[in-house]
Amino acid sequence: GQVQDMSKQKVSAAKDMAFVFDIDGVLVHGDRLIPEGQRTLEILNGDNELGIKIPHIFLTNGSGKPEEARVAQLSKILHQPISTEQFIQSHTPMSALAEYYERVLVVGGEGYRCREVAEKYGFKDIVVPNDIVAWDPTIAPYRVFTDEERATSNPRDFSKINIDAIMVFSDSRDYATDMQIIMDLLQSENGRLHTRAKDPISQRIPIYFSQGDLLCPTEHPYPRMSQGTFRIGLEAMYKALTGEDLERVVYGKPELATYKYADEVIASWMETIHNEEKLPKNIYMIGDNPASDIIGGNMYGWNTCLVRTGVFQGGDNDENNPANFGVFPNVLEAIKTAIKKEL
Ligand code: G3P
Ligand code: MG
């Protein structure tokens, strides 16, 4: 009767909403759990009055290791199952670039983990800065190259082959070497080292960045510089040396391409959990950073929730990019309020 109709309505409302979670500052701090994060996922994974799954995905500007590894780590911290199918990190959408470029320089991250990421994405021929230093150490005059680094690198004669594009996947661990190599490639003839382009624009290879955050909060009292500041440095150097503006593509939040990609992931995750590939009507973005999570969600027409467990330290709401659904002490309060409104 009536009760059954009401719960049917609620079930369909539950399938017509979805949550998009920022990770750092919302669910975890690095390797440390934010306790409300675990309860949040328990509720969405079915521990709710309807006993059904409420669709949710993860959208982080994090980077530097394969999706499988990051998801396993996260799932362990949160004690909840998480699938790579519901997970987007900054460089995930860049896998689509693998069909356009044969040989790429992959920059950033620890050790050779970003080489692994690029392999998983299907890039055929991956070069990392160490491969180039091992071939010609004079390229980075102040670099101290260890025996271990030499043993694990893959030097070739880069004056005989072209690199087709530059992919900055994660934070540079050695600005001096990486910036030098990137500047050399940008000024080269079609990505061939030891050459200089005759026409700086038509012969310049493209450069991509996985995200644009200027700063990243760490255990240091003030946030540390991130990929955005690295990019601005390169742009300024390029302009000063060539007189030209550097064209580049940036992924990650708050770039539009990343939100479009997120829509596709939500729709196919709906198919996985509820057997219907559709985009729920009411999407809630939960984030801690007004300048990436909230501005992007607002521009894209999502409901935005700002939490106080991360970057945001302000008053009632952020002045420049206010969250349109509200500000909450933590992620659990945010999802409870959203669920109450929708069901
Ligand atoms: O700035 C990189 C990363 O730490 C941000 O992660 O999950 O807050 O987008 P997230
Ligand atoms: Mg965050």
mmCIF file of C-alpha atoms and ligand atoms in Angstrom:
data_model
loop_
_atom_site.group_PDB
_atom_site.id
_atom_site.type_symbol
_atom_site.label_atom_id
_atom_site.label_comp_id
_atom_site.label_asym_id
_atom_site.label_seq_id
_atom_site.Cartn_x
_atom_site.Cartn_y
_atom_site.Cartn_z
ATOM 1 C CA GLY A 1 0.000 0.000 0.000
ATOM 2 C CA GLN A 2 1.065 3.527 0.806
ATOM 3 C CA VAL A 3 4.157 2.528 2.718
ATOM 4 C CA GLN A 4 5.362 0.408 -0.177
ATOM 5 C CA ASP A 5 4.811 3.260 -2.676
ATOM 6 C CA MET A 6 6.771 5.600 -0.474
ATOM 7 C CA SER A 7 9.712 3.297 -0.222
ATOM 8 C CA LYS A 8 9.606 2.674 -3.997
ATOM 9 C CA GLN A 9 9.784 6.426 -4.486
ATOM 10 C CA LYS A 10 12.711 6.625 -2.112
ATOM 11 C CA VAL A 11 14.567 3.870 -3.912
ATOM 12 C CA SER A 12 14.209 5.654 -7.222
ATOM 13 C CA ALA A 13 15.289 8.948 -5.599
ATOM 14 C CA ALA A 14 18.332 7.159 -4.179
ATOM 15 C CA LYS A 15 19.258 6.034 -7.684
ATOM 16 C CA ASP A 16 18.784 9.539 -9.017
ATOM 17 C CA MET A 17 21.428 11.065 -6.806
ATOM 18 C CA ALA A 18 25.170 10.554 -6.775
ATOM 19 C CA PHE A 19 28.090 11.726 -4.700
ATOM 20 C CA VAL A 20 31.462 12.795 -5.997
ATOM 21 C CA PHE A 21 34.127 12.778 -3.306
ATOM 22 C CA ASP A 22 37.339 14.663 -3.173
ATOM 23 C CA ILE A 23 39.785 12.484 -1.243
ATOM 24 C CA ASP A 24 42.489 14.474 0.507
ATOM 25 C CA GLY A 25 40.966 16.677 3.204
ATOM 26 C CA VAL A 26 37.546 14.998 2.922
ATOM 27 C CA LEU A 27 37.979 11.248 3.516
ATOM 28 C CA VAL A 28 41.628 11.044 4.514
ATOM 29 C CA HIS A 29 44.670 13.157 5.312
ATOM 30 C CA GLY A 30 47.432 11.373 3.421
ATOM 31 C CA ASP A 31 47.494 7.943 5.086
ATOM 32 C CA ARG A 32 45.341 8.988 8.033
ATOM 33 C CA LEU A 33 41.601 8.279 8.119
ATOM 34 C CA ILE A 34 39.119 11.074 8.717
ATOM 35 C CA PRO A 35 36.755 8.988 10.910
ATOM 36 C CA GLU A 36 33.508 10.349 9.401
ATOM 37 C CA GLY A 37 34.802 9.177 5.996
ATOM 38 C CA GLN A 38 34.441 5.521 6.886
ATOM 39 C CA ARG A 39 30.882 5.903 8.205
ATOM 40 C CA THR A 40 29.978 7.891 5.076
ATOM 41 C CA LEU A 41 31.017 5.063 2.780
ATOM 42 C CA GLU A 42 29.286 2.436 4.935
ATOM 43 C CA ILE A 43 26.017 4.340 4.518
ATOM 44 C CA LEU A 44 26.438 4.725 0.756
ATOM 45 C CA ASN A 45 27.460 1.092 0.370
ATOM 46 C CA GLY A 46 24.079 -0.008 1.707
ATOM 47 C CA ASP A 47 23.965 0.516 5.477
ATOM 48 C CA ASN A 48 20.979 2.870 5.150
ATOM 49 C CA GLU A 49 17.198 2.727 5.702
ATOM 50 C CA LEU A 50 16.642 1.390 2.169
ATOM 51 C CA GLY A 51 19.463 -1.124 2.246
ATOM 52 C CA ILE A 52 20.586 -0.088 -1.251
ATOM 53 C CA LYS A 53 23.750 1.321 -2.749
ATOM 54 C CA ILE A 54 23.773 5.049 -3.354
ATOM 55 C CA PRO A 55 26.073 5.793 -6.302
ATOM 56 C CA HIS A 56 29.337 7.565 -5.578
ATOM 57 C CA ILE A 57 32.698 8.111 -7.225
ATOM 58 C CA PHE A 58 36.043 9.560 -6.173
ATOM 59 C CA LEU A 59 37.603 12.520 -7.965
ATOM 60 C CA THR A 60 41.040 13.524 -6.748
ATOM 61 C CA ASN A 61 43.811 15.759 -8.023
ATOM 62 C CA GLY A 62 46.221 13.255 -6.502
ATOM 63 C CA SER A 63 48.684 11.477 -8.772
ATOM 64 C CA GLY A 64 51.824 9.443 -8.999
ATOM 65 C CA LYS A 65 50.854 5.792 -8.842
ATOM 66 C CA PRO A 66 48.607 3.439 -10.796
ATOM 67 C CA GLU A 67 44.870 3.555 -10.073
ATOM 68 C CA GLU A 68 44.898 -0.029 -8.718
ATOM 69 C CA ALA A 69 47.558 0.832 -6.142
ATOM 70 C CA ARG A 70 45.875 4.039 -4.994
ATOM 71 C CA VAL A 71 42.478 2.380 -4.702
ATOM 72 C CA ALA A 72 43.921 -0.522 -2.684
ATOM 73 C CA GLN A 73 45.590 1.905 -0.271
ATOM 74 C CA LEU A 74 42.432 3.987 0.106
ATOM 75 C CA SER A 75 40.233 0.976 0.595
ATOM 76 C CA LYS A 76 42.518 -0.234 3.368
ATOM 77 C CA ILE A 77 42.452 3.112 5.183
ATOM 78 C CA LEU A 78 38.672 3.457 4.890
ATOM 79 C CA HIS A 79 37.881 -0.241 5.498
ATOM 80 C CA GLN A 80 35.475 -0.136 2.576
ATOM 81 C CA PRO A 81 35.539 -1.715 -0.882
ATOM 82 C CA ILE A 82 36.450 0.749 -3.641
ATOM 83 C CA SER A 83 36.654 -0.132 -7.313
ATOM 84 C CA THR A 84 38.963 1.450 -9.898
ATOM 85 C CA GLU A 85 35.755 1.875 -11.936
ATOM 86 C CA GLN A 86 34.606 4.550 -9.497
ATOM 87 C CA PHE A 87 37.958 6.283 -9.183
ATOM 88 C CA ILE A 88 39.480 9.212 -11.090
ATOM 89 C CA GLN A 89 42.838 10.719 -10.236
ATOM 90 C CA SER A 90 44.341 13.724 -11.980
ATOM 91 C CA HIS A 91 46.026 11.786 -14.791
ATOM 92 C CA THR A 92 43.293 9.154 -15.324
ATOM 93 C CA PRO A 93 41.612 11.004 -18.240
ATOM 94 C CA MET A 94 45.038 11.347 -19.900
ATOM 95 C CA SER A 95 44.911 7.673 -20.839
ATOM 96 C CA ALA A 96 42.921 8.849 -23.879
ATOM 97 C CA LEU A 97 46.101 10.547 -25.149
ATOM 98 C CA ALA A 98 47.858 7.206 -25.631
ATOM 99 C CA GLU A 99 46.371 6.796 -29.082
ATOM 100 C CA TYR A 100 47.696 10.152 -30.293
ATOM 101 C CA TYR A 101 51.336 10.022 -29.214
ATOM 102 C CA GLU A 102 53.802 7.242 -29.788
ATOM 103 C CA ARG A 103 56.797 8.347 -27.713
ATOM 104 C CA VAL A 104 56.246 10.552 -24.658
ATOM 105 C CA LEU A 105 58.309 12.120 -21.901
ATOM 106 C CA VAL A 106 56.625 11.371 -18.561
ATOM 107 C CA VAL A 107 57.593 13.758 -15.756
ATOM 108 C CA GLY A 108 57.104 13.643 -11.980
ATOM 109 C CA GLY A 109 56.434 11.221 -9.188
ATOM 110 C CA GLU A 110 58.501 8.899 -7.078
ATOM 111 C CA GLY A 111 60.943 6.471 -8.622
ATOM 112 C CA TYR A 112 59.562 5.014 -11.815
ATOM 113 C CA ARG A 113 55.931 4.783 -10.725
ATOM 114 C CA CYS A 114 54.697 7.236 -13.345
ATOM 115 C CA ARG A 115 56.360 5.130 -16.024
ATOM 116 C CA GLU A 116 54.185 2.299 -14.737
ATOM 117 C CA VAL A 117 51.110 4.546 -14.899
ATOM 118 C CA ALA A 118 51.869 5.480 -18.506
ATOM 119 C CA GLU A 119 52.370 1.814 -19.438
ATOM 120 C CA LYS A 120 48.969 0.955 -17.973
ATOM 121 C CA TYR A 121 47.417 3.771 -20.014
ATOM 122 C CA GLY A 122 48.788 2.170 -23.166
ATOM 123 C CA PHE A 123 51.582 4.564 -24.108
ATOM 124 C CA LYS A 124 53.922 2.586 -26.342
ATOM 125 C CA ASP A 125 57.274 4.233 -25.841
ATOM 126 C CA ILE A 126 57.812 5.959 -22.504
ATOM 127 C CA VAL A 127 60.795 8.126 -21.689
ATOM 128 C CA VAL A 128 61.500 9.538 -18.224
ATOM 129 C CA PRO A 129 64.015 12.291 -17.435
ATOM 130 C CA ASN A 130 66.482 9.756 -15.983
ATOM 131 C CA ASP A 131 66.680 7.983 -19.362
ATOM 132 C CA ILE A 132 67.848 11.274 -20.859
ATOM 133 C CA VAL A 133 70.334 12.081 -18.078
ATOM 134 C CA ALA A 134 71.779 8.563 -18.407
ATOM 135 C CA TRP A 135 72.306 9.188 -22.132
ATOM 136 C CA ASP A 136 73.796 12.680 -21.777
ATOM 137 C CA PRO A 137 74.649 13.808 -18.218
ATOM 138 C CA THR A 138 75.727 17.254 -19.493
ATOM 139 C CA ILE A 139 72.061 18.085 -20.065
ATOM 140 C CA ALA A 140 71.675 18.677 -16.296
ATOM 141 C CA PRO A 141 75.028 20.047 -15.154
ATOM 142 C CA TYR A 142 74.355 20.025 -11.405
ATOM 143 C CA ARG A 143 72.584 16.716 -11.225
ATOM 144 C CA VAL A 144 74.180 13.990 -9.117
ATOM 145 C CA PHE A 145 73.211 10.705 -10.736
ATOM 146 C CA THR A 146 73.420 7.617 -8.524
ATOM 147 C CA ASP A 147 74.566 4.190 -9.717
ATOM 148 C CA GLU A 148 71.156 2.824 -8.876
ATOM 149 C CA GLU A 149 69.483 5.444 -11.055
ATOM 150 C CA ARG A 150 71.855 4.641 -13.885
ATOM 151 C CA ALA A 151 71.150 0.926 -13.568
ATOM 152 C CA THR A 152 67.388 1.398 -13.688
ATOM 153 C CA SER A 153 67.274 3.882 -16.563
ATOM 154 C CA ASN A 154 66.813 3.177 -20.244
ATOM 155 C CA PRO A 155 69.182 5.472 -22.173
ATOM 156 C CA ARG A 156 68.936 5.781 -25.951
ATOM 157 C CA ASP A 157 70.358 8.216 -28.472
ATOM 158 C CA PHE A 158 67.814 10.995 -28.082
ATOM 159 C CA SER A 159 69.523 13.027 -30.803
ATOM 160 C CA LYS A 160 68.275 10.435 -33.298
ATOM 161 C CA ILE A 161 64.671 10.003 -32.184
ATOM 162 C CA ASN A 162 61.785 12.426 -31.596
ATOM 163 C CA ILE A 163 59.716 12.688 -28.451
ATOM 164 C CA ASP A 164 56.126 13.412 -29.520
ATOM 165 C CA ALA A 165 54.715 15.039 -26.379
ATOM 166 C CA ILE A 166 55.452 15.921 -22.761
ATOM 167 C CA MET A 167 53.155 14.590 -20.028
ATOM 168 C CA VAL A 168 53.639 16.031 -16.548
ATOM 169 C CA PHE A 169 51.856 13.396 -14.454
ATOM 170 C CA SER A 170 52.919 14.334 -10.940
ATOM 171 C CA ASP A 171 55.053 16.698 -8.865
ATOM 172 C CA SER A 172 58.621 17.023 -10.061
ATOM 173 C CA ARG A 173 61.173 15.566 -7.622
ATOM 174 C CA ASP A 174 63.974 17.560 -9.242
ATOM 175 C CA TYR A 175 62.865 20.924 -10.636
ATOM 176 C CA ALA A 176 66.291 21.807 -12.065
ATOM 177 C CA THR A 177 66.679 18.657 -14.162
ATOM 178 C CA ASP A 178 63.044 18.369 -15.202
ATOM 179 C CA MET A 179 62.703 22.052 -16.142
ATOM 180 C CA GLN A 180 65.929 21.957 -18.149
ATOM 181 C CA ILE A 181 64.860 18.879 -20.097
ATOM 182 C CA ILE A 182 61.342 20.209 -20.694
ATOM 183 C CA MET A 183 62.699 23.579 -21.892
ATOM 184 C CA ASP A 184 65.148 21.799 -24.207
ATOM 185 C CA LEU A 185 62.351 19.727 -25.703
ATOM 186 C CA LEU A 186 59.983 22.696 -26.090
ATOM 187 C CA GLN A 187 62.670 24.615 -27.998
ATOM 188 C CA SER A 188 63.791 21.644 -30.082
ATOM 189 C CA GLU A 189 62.863 20.679 -33.597
ATOM 190 C CA ASN A 190 59.854 18.374 -33.130
ATOM 191 C CA GLY A 191 61.084 16.932 -29.856
ATOM 192 C CA ARG A 192 64.591 15.914 -30.883
ATOM 193 C CA LEU A 193 67.243 16.752 -28.303
ATOM 194 C CA HIS A 194 70.479 18.503 -29.355
ATOM 195 C CA THR A 195 68.474 20.510 -31.926
ATOM 196 C CA ARG A 196 66.850 23.977 -31.888
ATOM 197 C CA ALA A 197 63.617 24.659 -33.774
ATOM 198 C CA LYS A 198 63.733 27.058 -36.699
ATOM 199 C CA ASP A 199 60.105 27.914 -36.075
ATOM 200 C CA PRO A 200 59.387 27.841 -32.333
ATOM 201 C CA ILE A 201 55.653 27.367 -32.764
ATOM 202 C CA SER A 202 55.041 24.939 -35.621
ATOM 203 C CA GLN A 203 57.882 22.670 -34.522
ATOM 204 C CA ARG A 204 57.030 22.672 -30.845
ATOM 205 C CA ILE A 205 55.758 19.477 -29.278
ATOM 206 C CA PRO A 206 52.685 19.710 -27.021
ATOM 207 C CA ILE A 207 52.841 19.698 -23.239
ATOM 208 C CA TYR A 208 50.158 18.398 -20.851
ATOM 209 C CA PHE A 209 49.818 18.789 -17.086
ATOM 210 C CA SER A 210 47.702 16.439 -14.977
ATOM 211 C CA GLN A 211 46.461 19.173 -12.631
ATOM 212 C CA GLY A 212 46.852 22.852 -11.828
ATOM 213 C CA ASP A 213 46.859 23.202 -8.038
ATOM 214 C CA LEU A 214 49.329 25.901 -7.033
ATOM 215 C CA LEU A 215 49.784 24.623 -3.506
ATOM 216 C CA CYS A 216 49.423 21.401 -1.617
ATOM 217 C CA PRO A 217 48.920 21.211 2.154
ATOM 218 C CA THR A 218 51.438 18.958 3.958
ATOM 219 C CA GLU A 219 52.738 18.588 7.514
ATOM 220 C CA HIS A 220 54.764 21.784 6.940
ATOM 221 C CA PRO A 221 53.232 24.904 8.575
ATOM 222 C CA TYR A 222 52.590 26.478 5.153
ATOM 223 C CA PRO A 223 51.383 24.654 2.005
ATOM 224 C CA ARG A 224 54.063 23.458 -0.427
ATOM 225 C CA MET A 225 54.287 24.347 -4.128
ATOM 226 C CA SER A 226 52.639 21.896 -6.498
ATOM 227 C CA GLN A 227 52.237 21.280 -10.230
ATOM 228 C CA GLY A 228 50.566 24.646 -10.880
ATOM 229 C CA THR A 229 53.541 26.627 -9.626
ATOM 230 C CA PHE A 230 55.916 24.329 -11.527
ATOM 231 C CA ARG A 231 53.934 25.064 -14.696
ATOM 232 C CA ILE A 232 53.932 28.828 -14.102
ATOM 233 C CA GLY A 233 57.706 28.670 -13.712
ATOM 234 C CA LEU A 234 58.026 26.891 -17.049
ATOM 235 C CA GLU A 235 55.675 29.346 -18.766
ATOM 236 C CA ALA A 236 57.701 32.314 -17.516
ATOM 237 C CA MET A 237 61.012 30.727 -18.582
ATOM 238 C CA TYR A 238 59.637 29.836 -21.989
ATOM 239 C CA LYS A 239 58.339 33.386 -22.550
ATOM 240 C CA ALA A 240 61.624 34.944 -21.420
ATOM 241 C CA LEU A 241 63.737 32.687 -23.642
ATOM 242 C CA THR A 242 61.595 32.634 -26.805
ATOM 243 C CA GLY A 243 59.301 35.673 -26.581
ATOM 244 C CA GLU A 244 56.357 33.338 -27.233
ATOM 245 C CA ASP A 245 53.510 32.227 -25.004
ATOM 246 C CA LEU A 246 53.551 28.569 -24.089
ATOM 247 C CA GLU A 247 50.396 26.776 -25.106
ATOM 248 C CA ARG A 248 49.544 23.927 -22.785
ATOM 249 C CA VAL A 249 46.710 21.687 -21.665
ATOM 250 C CA VAL A 250 45.825 21.221 -18.000
ATOM 251 C CA TYR A 251 43.681 18.374 -16.643
ATOM 252 C CA GLY A 252 42.314 17.804 -13.126
ATOM 253 C CA LYS A 253 39.831 19.785 -11.080
ATOM 254 C CA PRO A 254 38.558 22.450 -11.844
ATOM 255 C CA GLU A 255 39.088 21.866 -15.588
ATOM 256 C CA LEU A 256 35.924 21.147 -17.565
ATOM 257 C CA ALA A 257 37.327 18.054 -19.301
ATOM 258 C CA THR A 258 37.748 16.331 -15.951
ATOM 259 C CA TYR A 259 34.134 16.962 -14.909
ATOM 260 C CA LYS A 260 32.877 15.659 -18.267
ATOM 261 C CA TYR A 261 34.955 12.551 -17.731
ATOM 262 C CA ALA A 262 33.457 12.227 -14.246
ATOM 263 C CA ASP A 263 29.932 12.225 -15.745
ATOM 264 C CA GLU A 264 30.877 9.266 -17.932
ATOM 265 C CA VAL A 265 32.321 7.420 -14.966
ATOM 266 C CA ILE A 266 29.193 8.057 -12.862
ATOM 267 C CA ALA A 267 26.935 6.770 -15.655
ATOM 268 C CA SER A 268 28.918 3.590 -16.161
ATOM 269 C CA TRP A 269 29.177 3.017 -12.407
ATOM 270 C CA MET A 270 25.356 3.241 -12.305
ATOM 271 C CA GLU A 271 25.314 0.435 -14.845
ATOM 272 C CA THR A 272 27.629 -1.642 -12.653
ATOM 273 C CA ILE A 273 25.678 -1.246 -9.415
ATOM 274 C CA HIS A 274 22.085 -0.766 -10.613
ATOM 275 C CA ASN A 275 22.110 -2.196 -14.137
ATOM 276 C CA GLU A 276 21.049 1.033 -15.757
ATOM 277 C CA GLU A 277 23.514 3.274 -17.505
ATOM 278 C CA LYS A 278 22.207 6.743 -16.722
ATOM 279 C CA LEU A 279 23.431 9.920 -15.170
ATOM 280 C CA PRO A 280 21.617 10.642 -11.890
ATOM 281 C CA LYS A 281 19.946 14.056 -11.826
ATOM 282 C CA ASN A 282 21.236 15.334 -8.504
ATOM 283 C CA ILE A 283 24.984 15.228 -8.180
ATOM 284 C CA TYR A 284 26.720 16.341 -5.005
ATOM 285 C CA MET A 285 30.406 17.246 -4.965
ATOM 286 C CA ILE A 286 32.001 17.135 -1.527
ATOM 287 C CA GLY A 287 35.283 18.960 -1.311
ATOM 288 C CA ASP A 288 37.617 20.853 0.984
ATOM 289 C CA ASN A 289 39.188 23.183 -1.546
ATOM 290 C CA PRO A 290 37.047 26.085 -2.803
ATOM 291 C CA ALA A 291 39.540 26.856 -5.589
ATOM 292 C CA SER A 292 39.318 23.419 -7.167
ATOM 293 C CA ASP A 293 36.472 21.181 -5.908
ATOM 294 C CA ILE A 294 33.877 23.884 -5.341
ATOM 295 C CA ILE A 295 34.548 26.268 -8.233
ATOM 296 C CA GLY A 296 34.571 23.319 -10.643
ATOM 297 C CA GLY A 297 31.398 21.768 -9.240
ATOM 298 C CA ASN A 298 29.605 25.136 -9.295
ATOM 299 C CA MET A 299 30.586 25.746 -12.924
ATOM 300 C CA TYR A 300 29.436 22.293 -13.889
ATOM 301 C CA GLY A 301 25.994 22.626 -12.271
ATOM 302 C CA TRP A 302 26.542 20.207 -9.405
ATOM 303 C CA ASN A 303 25.445 20.736 -5.822
ATOM 304 C CA THR A 304 28.560 21.661 -3.913
ATOM 305 C CA CYS A 305 29.352 20.946 -0.264
ATOM 306 C CA LEU A 306 32.393 22.437 1.399
ATOM 307 C CA VAL A 307 33.805 20.659 4.449
ATOM 308 C CA ARG A 308 35.968 22.000 7.234
ATOM 309 C CA THR A 309 38.333 19.026 7.515
ATOM 310 C CA GLY A 310 40.872 20.211 4.940
ATOM 311 C CA VAL A 311 42.121 23.292 3.125
ATOM 312 C CA PHE A 312 39.133 25.558 3.887
ATOM 313 C CA GLN A 313 39.580 27.457 7.141
ATOM 314 C CA GLY A 314 37.201 30.367 6.542
ATOM 315 C CA GLY A 315 33.955 31.652 8.036
ATOM 316 C CA ASP A 316 30.351 30.943 6.983
ATOM 317 C CA ASN A 317 31.259 30.093 3.397
ATOM 318 C CA ASP A 318 34.125 30.769 1.012
ATOM 319 C CA GLU A 319 34.054 34.358 -0.206
ATOM 320 C CA ASN A 320 35.266 33.747 -3.756
ATOM 321 C CA ASN A 321 33.774 30.338 -4.488
ATOM 322 C CA PRO A 322 30.922 29.691 -2.071
ATOM 323 C CA ALA A 323 29.569 26.152 -1.905
ATOM 324 C CA ASN A 324 25.987 26.274 -3.205
ATOM 325 C CA PHE A 325 24.616 23.474 -0.981
ATOM 326 C CA GLY A 326 26.409 24.558 2.151
ATOM 327 C CA VAL A 327 29.379 24.309 4.456
ATOM 328 C CA PHE A 328 29.622 21.296 6.784
ATOM 329 C CA PRO A 329 31.888 20.331 9.670
ATOM 330 C CA ASN A 330 32.696 17.041 7.907
ATOM 331 C CA VAL A 331 31.745 14.711 5.061
ATOM 332 C CA LEU A 332 29.219 12.709 7.103
ATOM 333 C CA GLU A 333 27.147 15.794 7.924
ATOM 334 C CA ALA A 334 27.224 16.763 4.253
ATOM 335 C CA ILE A 335 25.930 13.444 2.903
ATOM 336 C CA LYS A 336 23.307 13.103 5.650
ATOM 337 C CA THR A 337 21.897 16.530 4.757
ATOM 338 C CA ALA A 338 21.895 15.727 1.037
ATOM 339 C CA ILE A 339 20.190 12.363 1.558
ATOM 340 C CA LYS A 340 17.562 13.939 3.799
ATOM 341 C CA LYS A 341 16.801 16.465 1.087
ATOM 342 C CA GLU A 342 16.552 13.953 -1.777
ATOM 343 C CA LEU A 343 14.762 11.004 -0.153
HETATM 344 O O1 G3P B 1 47.185 18.521 -4.604
HETATM 345 C C1 G3P B 1 47.172 17.136 -4.878
HETATM 346 C C2 G3P B 1 46.289 16.319 -3.949
HETATM 347 O O2 G3P B 1 46.866 16.158 -2.692
HETATM 348 C C3 G3P B 1 44.882 16.829 -3.832
HETATM 349 O O3 G3P B 1 44.058 15.743 -3.571
HETATM 350 O O4 G3P B 1 41.974 14.516 -3.217
HETATM 351 O O5 G3P B 1 42.168 16.861 -2.395
HETATM 352 O O6 G3P B 1 42.010 16.419 -4.840
HETATM 353 P P1 G3P B 1 42.460 15.913 -3.505
HETATM 354 MG MG MG B 2 41.019 17.899 -1.165
#
